Short mmCIF file of C-alpha atoms in Angstrom, two decimals:
data_model
loop_
_atom_site.label_atom_id
_atom_site.label_comp_id
_atom_site.label_asym_id
_atom_site.label_seq_id
_atom_site.Cartn_x
_atom_site.Cartn_y
_atom_site.Cartn_z
CA MET A 249 -51.06 -2.75 15.10
CA SER A 250 -52.15 -5.64 12.88
CA VAL A 251 -50.01 -8.71 12.17
CA GLN A 252 -49.81 -7.64 8.54
CA ALA A 253 -48.48 -4.19 9.48
CA VAL A 254 -45.90 -5.72 11.79
CA SER A 255 -44.81 -8.04 8.98
CA ARG A 256 -44.41 -5.13 6.56
CA SER A 257 -42.40 -3.20 9.15
CA SER A 258 -40.10 -6.16 9.76
CA GLU A 259 -39.58 -6.58 6.02
CA ARG A 260 -38.66 -2.90 5.66
CA SER A 261 -36.17 -3.22 8.53
CA LEU A 262 -34.62 -6.27 6.88
CA ARG A 263 -34.27 -4.42 3.60
CA ARG A 264 -32.73 -1.44 5.36
CA TYR A 265 -30.10 -3.35 7.31
CA LEU A 266 -29.39 -6.29 5.00
CA ARG A 267 -26.81 -4.57 2.81
CA PRO A 268 -24.70 -3.07 5.61
CA ALA A 269 -24.88 -6.38 7.50
CA ILE A 270 -23.53 -8.26 4.46
CA MET A 271 -20.81 -5.64 3.97
CA LEU A 272 -19.67 -5.84 7.59
CA ALA A 273 -19.68 -9.64 7.53
CA GLY A 274 -17.63 -9.62 4.34
CA LEU A 275 -15.13 -7.18 5.81
CA ALA A 276 -14.79 -9.27 8.97
CA LEU A 277 -14.17 -12.39 6.88
CA ILE A 278 -11.53 -10.67 4.72
CA PHE A 279 -9.64 -9.35 7.74
CA TYR A 280 -9.92 -12.57 9.70
CA ILE A 281 -8.43 -14.63 6.89
CA PHE A 282 -5.69 -12.07 6.17
CA TRP A 283 -4.70 -11.20 9.74
CA VAL A 284 -5.05 -14.58 11.46
CA THR A 285 -3.82 -16.92 8.74
CA SER A 286 -1.18 -14.74 7.09
CA ARG A 287 -0.18 -11.24 8.04
CA TYR A 288 0.47 -11.31 11.77
CA PRO A 289 1.96 -14.84 11.82
CA SER A 290 4.26 -13.66 9.02
CA LEU A 291 5.21 -10.46 10.86
CA PHE A 292 5.97 -12.32 14.09
CA SER A 293 8.07 -14.79 12.10
CA LYS A 294 10.01 -11.92 10.52
CA ALA A 295 10.56 -10.39 13.95
CA ALA A 296 11.92 -13.72 15.20
CA HIS A 297 14.28 -14.03 12.22
CA LEU A 298 15.43 -10.46 12.77
CA LYS A 299 16.14 -11.13 16.44
CA ALA A 300 18.07 -14.28 15.52
CA GLY A 301 20.20 -12.34 13.04
CA ASP A 302 19.07 -14.35 10.00
CA ASP A 303 19.85 -12.89 6.59
CA VAL A 304 17.15 -12.16 4.02
CA ALA A 305 17.36 -13.70 0.56
CA SER A 306 17.65 -10.33 -1.18
CA MET A 307 16.74 -6.68 -0.97
CA ALA A 308 13.39 -7.30 -2.71
CA TYR A 309 12.09 -10.52 -1.15
CA GLY A 310 12.69 -12.22 2.16
CA SER A 311 12.78 -15.89 1.17
CA ALA A 312 13.53 -17.69 -2.08
CA LYS A 313 11.08 -20.33 -3.26
CA PHE A 314 13.12 -20.66 -6.45
CA LYS A 315 16.82 -20.99 -5.64
CA LEU A 316 19.29 -18.93 -7.63
CA ASP A 317 22.74 -20.05 -8.67
CA ALA A 318 25.51 -17.83 -10.02
CA ALA A 319 26.10 -20.42 -12.75
CA MET A 320 22.60 -19.86 -14.15
CA PRO A 321 22.13 -17.68 -17.23
CA VAL A 322 21.30 -14.09 -16.34
CA TRP A 323 17.82 -14.33 -17.87
CA GLN A 324 17.03 -17.35 -15.68
CA GLN A 325 18.23 -15.56 -12.56
CA ILE A 326 15.97 -12.61 -13.42
CA VAL A 327 12.97 -14.87 -14.03
CA PHE A 328 13.54 -16.78 -10.77
CA SER A 329 13.98 -13.53 -8.84
CA ALA A 330 10.74 -12.19 -10.36
CA LEU A 331 8.92 -15.37 -9.37
CA ASN A 332 10.29 -15.12 -5.82
CA TRP A 333 9.05 -11.53 -5.62
CA LEU A 334 5.60 -12.51 -6.89
CA ASP A 335 5.47 -15.38 -4.38
CA GLY A 336 6.23 -12.98 -1.54
CA MET A 337 3.56 -10.51 -2.68
CA LYS A 338 0.68 -12.81 -3.61
CA VAL A 339 -1.13 -12.78 -0.25
CA GLY A 340 -0.80 -9.05 0.37
CA MET A 341 -1.86 -8.15 -3.16
CA THR A 342 -4.86 -10.48 -2.96
CA PHE A 343 -5.93 -8.78 0.25
CA GLY A 344 -5.36 -5.36 -1.31
CA VAL A 345 -7.64 -6.19 -4.24
CA LEU A 346 -10.37 -7.73 -2.05
CA PHE A 347 -10.26 -4.86 0.45
CA GLY A 348 -10.09 -2.24 -2.30
CA ALA A 349 -13.12 -3.76 -4.02
CA TRP A 350 -14.95 -3.72 -0.68
CA LEU A 351 -14.16 -0.01 -0.23
CA HIS A 352 -15.26 0.73 -3.78
CA THR A 353 -18.52 -1.14 -3.22
CA VAL A 354 -19.29 0.49 0.12
CA LEU A 355 -18.62 3.97 -1.25
CA HIS A 356 -20.94 3.29 -4.17
CA TYR A 357 -23.85 2.79 -1.77
CA TYR A 358 -22.73 5.03 1.08
CA PRO A 359 -20.61 7.95 -0.18
CA LEU A 360 -17.93 8.96 2.27
CA LYS A 361 -18.84 11.96 4.37
CA ILE A 362 -15.57 13.57 5.42
CA GLY A 363 -14.45 17.13 6.03
CA ARG A 364 -12.29 19.19 3.71
CA ASN A 365 -9.42 19.43 6.20
CA ALA A 366 -6.75 17.62 4.17
CA TYR A 367 -4.34 17.50 7.12
CA LEU A 368 -6.86 15.79 9.38
CA ASN A 369 -7.90 13.45 6.58
CA SER A 370 -4.32 12.32 5.98
CA ILE A 371 -3.80 11.63 9.68
CA THR A 372 -7.12 9.76 9.79
CA GLY A 373 -5.97 7.55 6.93
CA ALA A 374 -2.73 6.90 8.80
CA VAL A 375 -4.57 5.85 11.96
CA ILE A 376 -6.74 3.45 9.95
CA GLY A 377 -3.78 2.00 8.07
CA ALA A 378 -1.44 1.33 11.01
CA PRO A 379 -2.99 -1.94 12.28
CA ILE A 380 -3.80 -3.31 8.82
CA GLY A 381 -0.19 -4.08 7.97
CA VAL A 382 0.24 -4.20 4.20
CA CYS A 383 3.27 -2.98 2.28
CA ALA A 384 3.25 0.17 0.16
CA ASN A 385 2.70 -1.96 -2.95
CA CYS A 386 -0.23 -3.96 -1.59
CA SER A 387 -1.79 -0.74 -0.26
CA VAL A 388 -2.24 0.49 -3.83
CA PRO A 389 -5.35 -1.59 -4.76
CA ALA A 390 -6.99 -0.48 -1.50
CA ALA A 391 -6.06 3.16 -2.15
CA CYS A 392 -7.31 2.82 -5.72
CA GLY A 393 -10.63 1.38 -4.54
CA LEU A 394 -10.98 4.33 -2.19
CA THR A 395 -10.15 7.08 -4.69
CA ARG A 396 -12.17 5.52 -7.51
CA GLY A 397 -15.06 5.37 -5.07
CA ARG A 398 -14.86 9.16 -4.56
CA GLY A 399 -12.75 8.92 -1.41
CA ARG A 400 -10.23 11.64 -0.69
CA ALA A 401 -6.70 11.24 -2.06
CA GLU A 402 -5.02 12.37 1.16
CA LEU A 403 -6.98 9.75 3.12
CA ALA A 404 -5.71 7.04 0.76
CA LEU A 405 -2.12 8.30 0.96
CA GLY A 406 -2.16 8.52 4.74
CA PHE A 407 -3.21 4.87 4.70
CA LEU A 408 -0.52 3.96 2.16
CA PHE A 409 2.37 5.46 4.12
CA SER A 410 1.15 4.30 7.53
CA SER A 411 0.23 0.69 6.86
CA PRO A 412 3.74 -0.69 6.18
CA ASN A 413 5.54 1.53 8.71
CA PHE A 414 3.35 2.29 11.72
CA ASN A 415 2.17 -1.26 12.21
CA PRO A 416 2.99 -2.08 15.87
CA VAL A 417 5.13 -5.12 14.98
CA VAL A 418 7.12 -3.22 12.36
CA LEU A 419 7.50 -0.27 14.72
CA ALA A 420 8.95 -2.54 17.43
CA MET A 421 11.27 -4.24 14.91
CA THR A 422 12.59 -0.89 13.74
CA PHE A 423 13.45 0.52 17.15
CA THR A 424 14.97 -2.73 18.46
CA ALA A 425 17.06 -3.61 15.38
CA LEU A 426 18.33 -0.26 14.15
CA PRO A 427 20.32 2.56 15.82
CA LEU A 428 18.09 5.08 17.56
CA ARG A 429 19.07 7.95 15.27
CA VAL A 430 18.18 5.87 12.21
CA SER A 431 14.77 4.94 13.65
CA LEU A 432 14.04 8.52 14.70
CA ALA A 433 15.06 9.86 11.29
CA LYS A 434 12.82 7.31 9.54
CA TYR A 435 9.72 8.04 11.59
CA GLY A 436 10.36 11.76 11.68
CA MET A 437 10.34 11.75 7.88
CA LEU A 438 7.15 9.65 7.79
CA LEU A 439 5.33 11.97 10.21
CA VAL A 440 6.28 14.97 8.08
CA ILE A 441 5.05 13.20 4.94
CA ILE A 442 1.70 12.20 6.49
CA ALA A 443 1.00 15.37 8.46
CA PHE A 444 2.32 17.99 6.02
CA VAL A 445 3.67 16.89 2.63
CA VAL A 446 0.68 14.76 1.54
CA PRO A 447 -2.11 17.19 2.53
CA PHE A 448 -0.22 20.29 1.36
CA THR A 449 0.57 18.77 -2.03
CA VAL A 450 -2.94 17.35 -2.51
CA ARG A 451 -4.49 20.75 -1.78
CA SER A 452 -2.04 22.41 -4.16
CA VAL A 453 -2.91 19.91 -6.89
CA GLU A 454 -6.63 20.45 -6.27
CA ARG A 455 -6.24 24.19 -6.69
CA ASN A 456 -4.02 24.10 -9.76
CA GLU A 457 -4.94 20.89 -11.57
CA GLY A 458 -8.11 19.45 -10.06
CA LEU A 459 -8.35 15.80 -9.09
CA THR A 460 -10.07 13.52 -11.58
CA GLN A 461 -10.98 10.63 -9.26
CA ASN A 462 -14.11 12.23 -7.79
CA PHE A 463 -16.50 10.04 -9.80
CA ASP A 464 -16.79 6.30 -10.08
CA ALA A 465 -14.79 4.92 -12.99
CA ASP A 466 -17.76 2.85 -14.23
CA ASP A 467 -20.50 5.47 -13.99
CA ASP A 468 -21.18 8.78 -15.67
CA GLN A 469 -23.17 10.12 -12.74
CA PRO A 470 -22.18 10.89 -9.16
CA LEU A 471 -22.55 7.94 -6.85
CA ILE A 472 -24.93 9.75 -4.51
CA GLY A 473 -27.58 9.88 -7.19
CA ALA A 474 -26.93 6.33 -8.34
CA VAL A 475 -28.30 4.70 -5.20
CA ALA A 476 -31.30 6.82 -4.37
CA GLY A 477 -34.03 4.56 -3.03
CA ALA A 478 -31.85 1.45 -3.35
CA GLY A 479 -32.63 0.42 0.23
CA ASP A 480 -36.28 -0.16 -0.73
CA ALA A 481 -35.45 -2.81 -3.34
CA PRO A 482 -36.48 -6.42 -2.67
CA VAL A 483 -34.06 -8.46 -0.58
CA GLY A 484 -33.04 -10.76 -3.43
CA LYS A 485 -32.29 -7.85 -5.75
CA GLN A 486 -30.21 -6.12 -3.08
CA VAL A 487 -28.06 -9.21 -2.57
CA VAL A 488 -27.57 -9.76 -6.32
CA ASP A 489 -26.75 -6.08 -6.94
CA LEU A 490 -24.30 -6.04 -4.05
CA MET A 491 -22.48 -9.19 -5.18
CA LYS A 492 -22.41 -7.97 -8.79
CA ARG A 493 -20.96 -4.62 -7.75
CA TYR A 494 -18.31 -6.30 -5.60
CA VAL A 495 -17.23 -8.74 -8.33
CA GLN A 496 -16.99 -5.84 -10.77
CA GLY A 497 -14.79 -4.01 -8.25
CA VAL A 498 -12.52 -7.03 -7.85
CA TRP A 499 -12.12 -7.33 -11.61
CA MET A 500 -11.59 -3.58 -12.01
CA LEU A 501 -8.71 -3.67 -9.51
CA ALA A 502 -7.29 -7.08 -10.41
CA LYS A 503 -6.51 -6.15 -14.01
CA PRO A 504 -4.15 -3.21 -13.32
CA THR A 505 -2.80 -4.89 -10.18
CA LEU A 506 -1.66 -7.98 -12.09
CA THR A 507 -0.04 -5.78 -14.73
CA LEU A 508 1.77 -3.72 -12.11
CA MET A 509 2.90 -6.84 -10.25
CA VAL A 510 4.48 -8.39 -13.33
CA LEU A 511 6.14 -5.10 -14.27
CA ALA A 512 7.42 -4.52 -10.75
CA SER A 513 8.65 -8.10 -10.34
CA PHE A 514 10.85 -8.01 -13.44
CA ALA A 515 12.07 -4.46 -12.78
CA ALA A 516 13.10 -5.40 -9.23
CA ALA A 517 14.68 -8.66 -10.41
CA ALA A 518 16.70 -6.90 -13.11
CA LEU A 519 18.03 -4.37 -10.60
CA LEU A 520 18.97 -7.14 -8.18
CA ILE A 521 20.76 -9.30 -10.73
CA LEU A 522 22.38 -6.80 -13.08
CA LEU A 523 23.84 -4.34 -10.57
CA PRO A 524 27.07 -5.26 -8.73
CA TRP A 525 25.70 -4.62 -5.25
CA GLN A 526 28.73 -5.87 -3.34
CA SER A 527 31.06 -3.39 -5.00
CA ILE A 528 28.48 -0.60 -4.94
CA LEU A 529 28.04 -0.84 -1.16
CA ALA A 530 31.79 -0.96 -0.57
CA ASN A 531 32.06 2.84 -0.78
CA ALA A 532 29.74 5.72 0.02
CA GLY A 533 29.80 9.16 -1.56
CA PRO A 534 27.21 11.86 -2.29
CA VAL A 535 26.66 10.89 -5.94
CA ARG A 536 26.62 7.16 -5.26
CA LEU A 537 24.24 7.61 -2.32
CA ALA A 538 21.89 9.65 -4.53
CA LEU A 539 21.86 7.00 -7.26
CA ILE A 540 21.35 4.11 -4.86
CA GLY A 541 18.72 6.13 -2.99
CA ALA A 542 16.78 6.59 -6.23
CA ILE A 543 16.84 2.82 -6.84
CA SER A 544 15.86 2.12 -3.24
CA THR A 545 12.98 4.61 -3.33
CA PHE A 546 11.41 2.82 -6.29
CA MET A 547 12.28 -0.76 -5.28
CA PRO A 548 9.06 -2.68 -4.43
CA ILE A 549 9.46 -4.85 -1.34
CA PRO A 550 7.24 -6.72 1.17
CA ILE A 551 6.40 -5.27 4.57
CA ALA A 552 9.23 -5.14 7.17
CA LEU A 553 11.93 -6.15 4.68
CA ASP A 554 13.38 -2.63 4.82
CA VAL A 555 14.12 -3.07 8.53
CA MET A 556 15.52 -6.56 8.02
CA PHE A 557 17.74 -5.52 5.10
CA ALA A 558 19.06 -2.38 6.83
CA ALA A 559 19.82 -4.42 9.98
CA GLN A 560 21.59 -7.03 7.83
CA LEU A 561 23.80 -4.35 6.26
CA GLN A 562 24.66 -3.08 9.73
CA ARG A 563 25.65 -6.59 10.89
CA GLN A 564 27.83 -6.99 7.81
CA GLY A 565 29.71 -3.80 8.59
CA VAL A 566 28.44 -1.81 5.60
CA ASP A 567 28.89 1.96 5.88
CA LEU A 568 26.21 3.39 8.19
CA SER A 569 25.30 5.87 5.46
CA TYR A 570 23.77 3.01 3.50
CA VAL A 571 22.00 1.69 6.57
CA MET A 572 20.41 5.11 7.04
CA LEU A 573 19.64 5.46 3.33
CA PHE A 574 17.89 2.09 2.99
CA ALA A 575 16.04 2.48 6.29
CA LEU A 576 14.47 5.75 5.08
CA THR A 577 13.86 5.01 1.41
CA LEU A 578 13.41 1.25 1.00
CA GLY A 579 9.78 0.18 1.43
CA THR A 580 8.50 3.68 2.19
CA PHE A 581 7.39 4.18 -1.39
CA SER A 582 8.02 2.23 -4.62
CA MET A 583 7.37 2.18 -8.34
CA VAL A 584 3.92 0.67 -7.69
CA PRO A 585 2.36 3.61 -5.77
CA PHE A 586 4.34 5.99 -8.00
CA LEU A 587 2.63 4.59 -11.12
CA TYR A 588 -0.74 4.57 -9.34
CA LEU A 589 -0.44 8.24 -8.45
CA TRP A 590 0.94 9.12 -11.90
CA ARG A 591 -1.99 7.49 -13.71
CA GLU A 592 -4.89 7.94 -11.29
CA ILE A 593 -4.38 11.20 -9.42
CA SER A 594 -1.53 13.57 -10.28
CA ARG A 595 1.90 13.31 -11.85
CA ARG A 596 3.11 16.19 -9.75
CA LEU A 597 1.97 14.43 -6.58
CA ALA A 598 3.83 11.26 -7.61
CA VAL A 599 7.05 13.12 -8.37
CA THR A 600 6.82 15.28 -5.24
CA LEU A 601 6.46 12.32 -2.87
CA ALA A 602 9.19 10.26 -4.54
CA GLY A 603 11.52 13.28 -4.63
CA PHE A 604 10.87 14.18 -1.00
CA ILE A 605 11.63 10.64 0.21
CA LEU A 606 14.80 10.46 -1.86
CA LEU A 607 15.95 13.88 -0.65
CA CYS A 608 15.31 13.02 3.01
CA GLY A 609 17.11 9.70 2.73
CA TRP A 610 20.07 11.25 0.93
CA LEU A 611 20.43 14.15 3.40
CA ALA A 612 20.08 11.84 6.41
CA ALA A 613 22.74 9.51 4.98
CA LEU A 614 25.11 12.45 4.52
CA LEU A 615 24.43 14.44 7.67
CA LEU A 616 23.15 12.11 10.42
CA VAL A 617 25.70 9.28 10.46
#
């Protein structure tokens, strides 16, 4: 073989493997920065505070960068609470957008090949999500990047429910800080959601409504056809196209994410400030538990705060019904994934999941304490 032929062969190999190499390096960088500098140090710190019996600042955020005072006007308390929520979410949401854009970019070039078994897909998403460790809110940009990139909805939802709950640190916190029956009820509900409710509902929606996220939001043609022969492009063009696609994905996800964050921050802050929580939690009854469960189901919170808040209520001697209710509903879902499902996939899917979580939490609070 001539030197020229060897050179051409090496160039073709470089073209073939350059894009996946860049994608893998980018993914490794994103996870390294998120896991090593933020997520796991934060989770270990939360576990230490939980073990020490430290109280959290509120139901919606763990620490207060902006201190609240009862003498402040109500509007100022709401604004400060919203800012505290945004401060607690900024790292996770940034990761969600960057990771979601990465998924969207990868699936543009390499469409996901996955079977039609919705039950297996949901469990696969759960296995992938467990070590990542982002809350249900911060999982939404990643799930959106997956579904807009023609990924399966049940895969995204398995990830969304698993990531904040089946993370090993959160799992250990739950079983060490809460009564065994509360922990078993929480994870029993989550297993049913991931293994049965999500895949069954997604398949039902596919049959009766059809899912609209099967094509890329920016293209009129299927992604498979959009990249035919792309691996033969010159190296410089491949790099530019890849970076352009990724930046477009970041912008595509950042716009709705910022809107949802501001909406969620002020909604959570208003619920925290305007409702008389001390008197509400003084008594438990079926109607009151249902109303508080509905608020808790939609309350957006950071990862592990559900365990910390439920354990705090237990230490304070609050009725165990509320401990059970918050352990099952708080942080499992929220208004952020609800709105994502409502707008992107299926209204019926959004309502079904929210209703199932609320019903499970309400029944467990009434029957298992």
